[in-house]
Coordinates of C-alpha atoms in Angstrom, one line a residue:
X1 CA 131.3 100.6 77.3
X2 CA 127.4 99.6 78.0
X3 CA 128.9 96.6 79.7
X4 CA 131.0 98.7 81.5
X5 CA 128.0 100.9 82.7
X6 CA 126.3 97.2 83.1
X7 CA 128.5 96.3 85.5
X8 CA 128.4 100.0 87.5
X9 CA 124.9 100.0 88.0
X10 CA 124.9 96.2 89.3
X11 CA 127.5 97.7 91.6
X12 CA 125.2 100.3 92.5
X13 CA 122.3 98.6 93.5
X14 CA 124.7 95.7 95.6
X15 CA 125.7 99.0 97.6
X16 CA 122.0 100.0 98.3
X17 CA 121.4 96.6 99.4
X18 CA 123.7 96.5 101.5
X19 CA 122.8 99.9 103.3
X20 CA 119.9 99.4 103.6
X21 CA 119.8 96.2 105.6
X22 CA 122.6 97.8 107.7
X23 CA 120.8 101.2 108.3
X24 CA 117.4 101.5 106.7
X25 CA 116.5 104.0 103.6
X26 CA 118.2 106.8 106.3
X27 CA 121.5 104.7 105.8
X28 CA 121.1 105.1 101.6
X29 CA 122.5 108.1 100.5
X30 CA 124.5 109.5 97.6
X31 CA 127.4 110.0 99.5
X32 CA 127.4 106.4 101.2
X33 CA 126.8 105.0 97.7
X34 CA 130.4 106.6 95.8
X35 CA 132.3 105.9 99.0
X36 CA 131.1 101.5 98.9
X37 CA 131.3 101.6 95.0
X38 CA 134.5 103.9 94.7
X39 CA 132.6 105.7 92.3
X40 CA 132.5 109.9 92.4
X41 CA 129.7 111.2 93.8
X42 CA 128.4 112.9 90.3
X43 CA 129.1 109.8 89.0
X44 CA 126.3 107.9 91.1
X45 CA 124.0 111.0 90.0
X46 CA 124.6 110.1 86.1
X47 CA 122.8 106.1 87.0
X48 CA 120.2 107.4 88.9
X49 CA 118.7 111.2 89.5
X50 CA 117.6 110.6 93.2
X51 CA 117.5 108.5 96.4
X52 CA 113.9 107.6 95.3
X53 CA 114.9 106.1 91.4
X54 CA 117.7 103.6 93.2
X55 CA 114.8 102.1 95.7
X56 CA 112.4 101.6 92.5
X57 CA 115.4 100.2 90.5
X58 CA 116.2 98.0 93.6
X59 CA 111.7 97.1 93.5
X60 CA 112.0 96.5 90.2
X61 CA 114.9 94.1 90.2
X62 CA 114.6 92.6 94.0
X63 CA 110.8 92.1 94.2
X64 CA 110.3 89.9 91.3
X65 CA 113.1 87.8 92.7
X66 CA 111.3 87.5 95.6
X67 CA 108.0 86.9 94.7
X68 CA 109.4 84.3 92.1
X69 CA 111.3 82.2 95.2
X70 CA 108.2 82.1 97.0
X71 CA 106.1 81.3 94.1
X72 CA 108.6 78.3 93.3
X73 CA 108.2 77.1 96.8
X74 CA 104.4 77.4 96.5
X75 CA 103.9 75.1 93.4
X76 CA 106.0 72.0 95.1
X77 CA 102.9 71.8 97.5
X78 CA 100.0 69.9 96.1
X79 CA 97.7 70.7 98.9
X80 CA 96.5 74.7 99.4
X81 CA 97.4 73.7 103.2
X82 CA 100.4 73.1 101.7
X83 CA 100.8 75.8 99.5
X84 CA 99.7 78.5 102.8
X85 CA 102.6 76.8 104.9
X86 CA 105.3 77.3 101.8
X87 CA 104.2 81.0 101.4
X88 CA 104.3 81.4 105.1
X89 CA 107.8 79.5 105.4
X90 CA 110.1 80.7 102.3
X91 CA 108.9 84.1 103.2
X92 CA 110.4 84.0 106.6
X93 CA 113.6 81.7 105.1
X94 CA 114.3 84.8 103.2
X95 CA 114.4 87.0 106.4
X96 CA 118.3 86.5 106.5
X97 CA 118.8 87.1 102.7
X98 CA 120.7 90.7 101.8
X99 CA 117.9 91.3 98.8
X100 CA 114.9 90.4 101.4
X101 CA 116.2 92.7 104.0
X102 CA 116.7 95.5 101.9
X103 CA 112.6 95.4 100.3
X104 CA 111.6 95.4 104.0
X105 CA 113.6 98.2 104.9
X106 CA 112.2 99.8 101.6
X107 CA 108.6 98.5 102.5
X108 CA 109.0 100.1 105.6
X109 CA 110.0 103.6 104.8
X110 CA 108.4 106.9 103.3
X111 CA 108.4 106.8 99.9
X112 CA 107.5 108.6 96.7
X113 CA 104.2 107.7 95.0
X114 CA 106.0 106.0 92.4
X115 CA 108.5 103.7 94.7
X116 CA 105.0 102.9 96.8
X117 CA 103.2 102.1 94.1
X118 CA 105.8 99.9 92.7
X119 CA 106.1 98.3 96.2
X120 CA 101.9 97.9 96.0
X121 CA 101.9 96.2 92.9
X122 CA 104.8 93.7 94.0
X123 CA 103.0 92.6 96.6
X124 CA 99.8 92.5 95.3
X125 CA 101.3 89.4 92.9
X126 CA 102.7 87.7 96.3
X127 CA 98.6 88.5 97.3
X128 CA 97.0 87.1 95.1
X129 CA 99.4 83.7 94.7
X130 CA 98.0 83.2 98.7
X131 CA 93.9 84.7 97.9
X132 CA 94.1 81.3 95.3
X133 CA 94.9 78.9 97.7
X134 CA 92.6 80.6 100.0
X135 CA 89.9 80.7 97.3
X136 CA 90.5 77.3 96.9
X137 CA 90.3 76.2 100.3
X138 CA 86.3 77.6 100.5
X139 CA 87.4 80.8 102.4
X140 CA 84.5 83.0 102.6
X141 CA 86.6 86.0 101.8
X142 CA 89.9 85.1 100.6
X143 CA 91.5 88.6 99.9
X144 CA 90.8 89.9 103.2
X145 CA 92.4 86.8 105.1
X146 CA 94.8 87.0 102.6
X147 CA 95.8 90.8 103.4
X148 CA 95.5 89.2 107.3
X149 CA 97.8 86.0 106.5
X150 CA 100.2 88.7 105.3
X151 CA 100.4 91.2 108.4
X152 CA 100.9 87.9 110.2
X153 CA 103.9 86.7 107.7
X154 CA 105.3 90.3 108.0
X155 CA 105.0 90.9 112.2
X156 CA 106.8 87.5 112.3
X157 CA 109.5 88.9 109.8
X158 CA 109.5 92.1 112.3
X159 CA 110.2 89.2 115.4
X160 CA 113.2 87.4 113.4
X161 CA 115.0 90.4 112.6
X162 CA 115.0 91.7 116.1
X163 CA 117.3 88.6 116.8
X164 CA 116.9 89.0 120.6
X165 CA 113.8 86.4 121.7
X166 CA 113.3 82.7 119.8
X167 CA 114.9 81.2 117.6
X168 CA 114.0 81.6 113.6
X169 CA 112.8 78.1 112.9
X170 CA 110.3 78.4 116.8
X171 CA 108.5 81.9 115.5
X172 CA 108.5 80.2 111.8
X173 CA 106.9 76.8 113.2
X174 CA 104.4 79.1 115.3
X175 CA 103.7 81.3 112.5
X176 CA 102.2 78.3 110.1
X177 CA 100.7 76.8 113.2
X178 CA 98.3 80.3 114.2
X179 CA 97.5 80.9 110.4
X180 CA 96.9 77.2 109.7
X181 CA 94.5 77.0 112.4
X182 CA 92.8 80.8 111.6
X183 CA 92.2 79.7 108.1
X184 CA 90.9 76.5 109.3
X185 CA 88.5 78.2 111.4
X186 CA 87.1 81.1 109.2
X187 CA 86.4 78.8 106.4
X188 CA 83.0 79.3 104.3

């Protein structure tokens, strides 16, 4: 039976995924949720008590995922150049992913304190893997470039997903070549 309820949940959670990279948090809604899983509608209600305890469930379980890929990417680089350009790249090779898609839709949306906060602390672990190889670098003040690498990574995630101007791999090449050359220049 607990795989049973296992197996549910998992289904649950593929379902938010998917409507929210379709539609946004609007698109994620109890209804939506029983009619993709098959499930009833009080059924959804007895894995998870509101709209707001599926998006931290999806934090929980999406972000270290995430964080992990880009991490993984990061220690193959043995230069911090390096290690900036694989946190930069894999970031923005996970635009297209179902899992990445629905955190920035969740990112992007009004949320309880407790989703946000979750959110917060997710990326403050993909932070502080970038304020390292910033730190070592001899950035004069790595967390705040870091927070600045990261609206760059994140309005060039915002460019791929509109899917109407250059291609992926053009915004992706410009993106590492403009923070590259900004952490370059603001260097201690």
């Amino acid at each position: 039976m607990a795989e049973h309820r296992t197996m549910q949940r998992g289904a649950l959670l593929d379902a938010a995924r998917s409507l929210l990279s379709e539609g946004g948090t609007e698109a994620l809604t109890f209804p939506a949720l029983a009619e993709r899983t098959g499930l009833a509608r009080s059924s959804v209600y007895e894995y998870f008590r509101s709209r707001a305890a599926v998006v931290e469930e999806l934090c929980a379980v999406d972000f270290p995922v995430w964080a992990a890929e880009v991490e993984n990417a990061m220690e193959q680089a043995t230069t911090p150049e390096g290690k900036i350009e694989a946190y930069v790249r894999r970031q923005l090779d996970l635009v297209g992913d179902r899992r990445h898609r629905a955190v920035v839709a969740i990112s992007a949306s009004e949320l309880d304190a407790g989703a946000r906060e979750k959110i917060r602390a997710a990326h403050g672990g993909l932070i502080a893997m970038i304020v390292e190889a910033l730190g070592d670098l001899g950035h004069a003040q790595p967390r705040l470039a870091a927070m600045l690498l990261q609206g760059s990574v994140d309005a060039a995630v915002r460019r791929i997903e509109l899917a109407v101007a250059e291609e992926p791999a053009v915004i992706a090449d410009t993106a590492v070549a403009m923070i590259l050359r900004g952490v370059e220049g603001a260097r201690g």
